[in-house]
Amino acid sequence: MNKVVYVRIRPFGKVYRYFNNLEIELKKGDFVVVEGDFGLTLGYVVKVSSDNENSFKPVIRKATQEDMETFEKNLSLEKEAWDFCLEKISERKLPMKLLVVESALDRKRIIFYFTAEGRIDFRELVKDLAAKFKTRIEMRQIGVRDEAKFLGGIGVCGREICCKTFVSFFKPISLKMAKDQEMVLNVSKLSGVCGRLKCCLRHEYYGEIEEIIQDEEIITQEEKEPEIKKLSFIIKETDEEPTEEISGGKDESK
């Protein structure tokens, strides 16, 4: 039986690993109830593994028909909370942009995700929301990459952006990755719709380049010592120049 399952929270949410301690086999596509960052939530299995690692949180249960109906009702609650929150943001003239509203499966908590240029004093807004929905309110300020993941979009490649389709966790990306791939270091062209460096710079940053000869290292070839002038990591080519002196100043062809 598979012991570890990879569960995606929400259609485009992050993927987390959970320990399957149930007495049933879970398969890809099954809906399950798990404990997320903010309480019980509904997710679906995207991958199964036979690993015996049991340090992960356990799967609470395979989703029942009642769970699915509750989830559908929560979608209506989230829409109501979205509209009400937007109204109060406008009334209080708060410089923030509401992105997503999520309710825990048991409705013990509602989470509001937003972006803003700086810190926002939303204490009065939280009071409005708590008075309206009679539950715990969480306000989560997120960055521009998470905003792009929530909203989606089309990249310059013509395809849907990576973070919306398959990237679950953001990893550091640097200009060095573009430089090592011999790309033009034009930040505007290397940036995605979020305004940060494109995720694909990491996808195409091959690990084997770390094992390739470094610049200025001397290698032996046909009993000479050429000096490495340039490396092409992608096609694995090397431009070499012999270190021996070349006599000049006179055209011997004449």
Coordinates of C-alpha atoms in Angstrom, one line a residue:
M1 CA 0.0 0.0 0.0
N2 CA 1.2 3.5 -0.7
K3 CA 2.4 5.2 2.5
V4 CA 3.1 8.7 1.3
V5 CA 0.7 10.8 -0.8
Y6 CA 1.3 14.2 -2.4
V7 CA -1.8 16.4 -1.9
R8 CA -2.5 19.6 -3.7
I9 CA -4.5 22.1 -1.7
R10 CA -6.9 23.9 -4.0
P11 CA -6.6 23.7 -7.8
F12 CA -3.4 25.8 -8.0
G13 CA -2.3 25.6 -4.4
K14 CA 0.9 24.1 -3.0
V15 CA 1.6 20.4 -2.9
Y16 CA 2.3 18.8 0.5
R17 CA 3.2 15.3 1.6
Y18 CA 1.0 13.4 4.0
F19 CA 1.3 10.0 5.6
N20 CA -1.4 7.5 4.5
N21 CA -2.3 5.7 7.7
L22 CA -5.7 4.8 6.5
E23 CA -6.7 1.2 5.8
I24 CA -7.5 2.0 2.2
E25 CA -5.4 2.5 -0.9
L26 CA -5.3 6.1 -2.1
K27 CA -4.8 6.8 -5.8
K28 CA -4.1 9.9 -7.9
G29 CA -7.2 12.0 -8.2
D30 CA -8.8 11.0 -4.9
F31 CA -10.1 13.8 -2.7
V32 CA -8.9 13.7 0.9
V33 CA -9.4 15.7 4.1
V34 CA -6.1 16.9 5.6
E35 CA -4.8 19.4 8.1
G36 CA -3.5 22.4 6.2
D37 CA -1.8 25.6 7.5
F38 CA -5.1 27.0 8.7
G39 CA -7.1 24.0 9.8
L40 CA -8.9 21.2 8.0
T41 CA -9.0 21.5 4.3
L42 CA -9.9 19.5 1.2
G43 CA -7.3 18.5 -1.3
Y44 CA -6.7 16.0 -4.0
V45 CA -3.9 13.4 -4.5
V46 CA -1.5 14.2 -7.3
K47 CA 1.1 11.5 -6.6
V48 CA 1.5 8.4 -4.5
S49 CA 4.7 6.9 -3.1
S50 CA 5.6 3.6 -1.4
D51 CA 8.1 5.3 0.9
N52 CA 7.6 4.3 4.6
E53 CA 8.4 7.8 5.8
N54 CA 5.9 8.6 8.6
S55 CA 7.2 12.0 9.9
F56 CA 4.5 13.8 7.8
K57 CA 1.0 14.7 9.0
P58 CA -1.5 11.9 8.5
V59 CA -4.4 12.0 6.1
I60 CA -7.5 12.6 8.2
R61 CA -9.9 10.7 5.9
K62 CA -10.8 10.1 2.3
A63 CA -13.4 12.8 1.4
T64 CA -17.0 11.8 1.8
Q65 CA -20.0 13.1 -0.1
E66 CA -20.7 15.3 2.9
D67 CA -17.2 16.8 2.7
M68 CA -17.7 17.5 -1.0
E69 CA -21.1 19.2 -0.3
T70 CA -19.5 21.2 2.5
F71 CA -16.7 22.4 0.2
E72 CA -19.3 23.5 -2.4
K73 CA -21.1 25.5 0.3
N74 CA -17.9 27.0 1.5
L75 CA -17.3 28.3 -2.1
S76 CA -20.5 30.4 -1.7
L77 CA -19.3 31.6 1.7
E78 CA -15.9 32.7 0.2
K79 CA -17.7 34.6 -2.5
E80 CA -19.8 36.4 0.1
A81 CA -16.7 37.1 2.2
W82 CA -14.9 38.4 -0.9
D83 CA -17.6 40.9 -1.8
F84 CA -18.0 42.1 1.8
C85 CA -14.3 42.5 2.3
L86 CA -13.9 44.6 -0.9
E87 CA -16.8 46.8 0.3
K88 CA -15.1 47.5 3.6
I89 CA -11.7 48.0 2.0
S90 CA -13.2 50.7 -0.2
E91 CA -15.1 52.3 2.8
R92 CA -11.9 52.5 4.9
K93 CA -9.8 53.5 1.9
L94 CA -7.1 50.9 2.7
P95 CA -4.3 50.7 0.1
M96 CA -4.4 47.0 -0.4
K97 CA -5.5 44.6 -3.1
L98 CA -7.6 41.6 -2.2
L99 CA -6.6 38.4 -4.1
V100 CA -8.2 35.3 -2.7
V101 CA -10.5 34.2 0.1
E102 CA -10.3 30.7 1.6
S103 CA -12.4 29.1 4.2
A104 CA -11.4 26.1 6.3
L105 CA -13.5 23.1 5.7
D106 CA -15.1 23.3 9.2
R107 CA -15.5 27.1 8.8
K108 CA -13.6 27.8 11.9
R109 CA -11.3 30.2 10.0
I110 CA -11.5 32.4 6.9
I111 CA -8.2 33.5 5.3
F112 CA -8.0 36.7 3.2
Y113 CA -4.9 37.0 0.9
F114 CA -3.9 40.4 -0.2
T115 CA -1.0 42.4 -1.6
A116 CA 0.1 45.9 -0.6
E117 CA 3.1 48.2 -1.0
G118 CA 3.9 48.3 2.7
R119 CA 2.4 47.4 6.1
I120 CA -1.3 47.9 6.4
D121 CA -3.2 48.6 9.6
F122 CA -6.2 46.3 9.0
R123 CA -7.4 45.9 12.6
E124 CA -10.7 47.6 12.1
L125 CA -11.2 45.6 8.9
V126 CA -10.7 42.4 10.8
K127 CA -13.3 43.5 13.4
D128 CA -15.8 44.2 10.5
L129 CA -15.2 40.7 9.1
A130 CA -15.3 38.9 12.4
A131 CA -18.6 40.6 13.3
K132 CA -20.1 39.6 10.0
F133 CA -19.0 36.0 9.7
K134 CA -18.7 35.0 13.4
T135 CA -15.4 33.1 13.0
R136 CA -11.7 33.6 13.2
I137 CA -10.3 35.9 10.6
E138 CA -6.7 35.7 9.1
M139 CA -5.2 38.4 6.9
R140 CA -2.2 37.2 4.9
Q141 CA -0.1 39.6 2.9
I142 CA 1.7 37.8 0.1
G143 CA 4.4 38.8 -2.5
V144 CA 4.2 39.4 -6.2
R145 CA 5.2 35.8 -7.1
D146 CA 2.4 34.4 -5.1
E147 CA 0.1 37.0 -6.6
A148 CA 1.0 35.7 -10.1
K149 CA 0.4 32.1 -8.9
F150 CA -3.0 33.0 -7.7
L151 CA -4.1 35.0 -10.7
G152 CA -2.3 33.2 -13.5
G153 CA -1.3 34.6 -16.9
I154 CA 0.5 34.0 -20.1
G155 CA 4.3 34.2 -20.3
V156 CA 6.4 35.6 -23.1
C157 CA 6.8 32.0 -24.3
G158 CA 3.1 32.0 -25.1
R159 CA 2.3 29.4 -22.5
E160 CA 0.6 29.6 -19.1
I161 CA 3.0 30.7 -16.5
C162 CA 4.9 27.9 -14.7
C163 CA 3.8 28.9 -11.1
K164 CA 0.2 28.5 -12.1
T165 CA 0.6 25.1 -13.7
F166 CA 3.2 23.1 -11.8
V167 CA 5.5 25.0 -9.5
S168 CA 4.5 24.4 -5.9
F169 CA 7.4 26.1 -4.0
F170 CA 9.4 29.1 -5.1
K171 CA 13.2 28.6 -5.0
P172 CA 15.9 31.3 -5.3
I173 CA 16.7 32.5 -8.8
S174 CA 19.7 34.7 -9.6
L175 CA 21.2 36.5 -12.6
K176 CA 24.2 34.1 -12.3
M177 CA 21.9 31.4 -13.7
A178 CA 21.2 33.5 -16.8
K179 CA 24.9 34.4 -17.1
D180 CA 26.0 30.7 -17.0
Q181 CA 23.4 30.0 -19.7
E182 CA 25.0 32.7 -21.9
M183 CA 21.8 34.8 -22.0
V184 CA 21.8 38.5 -22.5
L185 CA 21.6 40.1 -19.0
N186 CA 18.6 42.3 -19.7
V187 CA 16.6 42.2 -16.6
S188 CA 13.4 43.4 -18.3
K189 CA 13.6 40.4 -20.8
L190 CA 14.5 38.0 -18.0
S191 CA 11.6 39.0 -15.8
G192 CA 8.2 37.2 -15.8
V193 CA 4.7 38.7 -15.4
C194 CA 5.4 39.1 -11.7
G195 CA 8.3 41.4 -12.3
R196 CA 10.8 39.0 -10.8
L197 CA 13.3 36.7 -12.6
K198 CA 11.6 34.0 -14.6
C199 CA 11.1 30.6 -12.9
C200 CA 12.4 28.9 -16.1
L201 CA 15.9 30.3 -15.5
R202 CA 16.1 27.6 -12.8
H203 CA 14.5 24.9 -15.0
E204 CA 17.2 25.3 -17.6
Y205 CA 20.1 25.7 -15.1
Y206 CA 21.6 22.2 -15.4
G207 CA 23.4 20.7 -12.4
E208 CA 26.1 19.2 -14.5
I209 CA 27.6 22.6 -15.3
E210 CA 29.1 22.6 -11.8
E211 CA 31.3 19.7 -12.9
I212 CA 32.6 21.3 -16.0
I213 CA 36.1 22.8 -16.2
Q214 CA 36.2 26.3 -14.9
D215 CA 37.5 29.4 -16.7
E216 CA 41.3 29.9 -16.9
E217 CA 42.0 26.2 -15.9
I218 CA 44.7 24.6 -18.0
I219 CA 44.2 21.3 -19.7
T220 CA 46.5 19.1 -21.7
Q221 CA 45.8 18.4 -25.3
E222 CA 48.4 16.9 -27.7
E223 CA 51.2 17.8 -25.4
K224 CA 50.3 21.5 -25.4
E225 CA 48.6 23.5 -22.8
P226 CA 45.7 25.4 -24.2
E227 CA 43.9 27.9 -22.0
I228 CA 40.2 27.9 -21.6
K229 CA 38.7 31.2 -22.9
K230 CA 35.0 30.3 -23.1
L231 CA 32.7 27.6 -22.0
S232 CA 29.3 26.8 -23.5
F233 CA 27.4 24.9 -20.8
I234 CA 24.4 24.1 -23.0
I235 CA 26.1 22.5 -26.0
K236 CA 29.3 21.6 -24.0
E237 CA 31.7 23.3 -26.4
T238 CA 35.1 24.8 -25.4
D239 CA 37.0 27.5 -27.2
E240 CA 40.8 26.9 -26.6
E241 CA 43.8 29.0 -27.4
P242 CA 47.4 27.6 -27.2
T243 CA 49.5 29.4 -24.6
E244 CA 52.7 29.3 -26.7
E245 CA 53.8 32.5 -28.2
I246 CA 53.1 33.2 -31.9
S247 CA 55.8 35.1 -33.9
G248 CA 54.4 37.9 -36.0
G249 CA 55.3 41.2 -37.7
K250 CA 56.1 39.7 -41.1
D251 CA 53.8 38.1 -43.7
E252 CA 55.6 34.9 -44.7
S253 CA 53.2 34.3 -47.6
K254 CA 54.9 37.0 -49.7

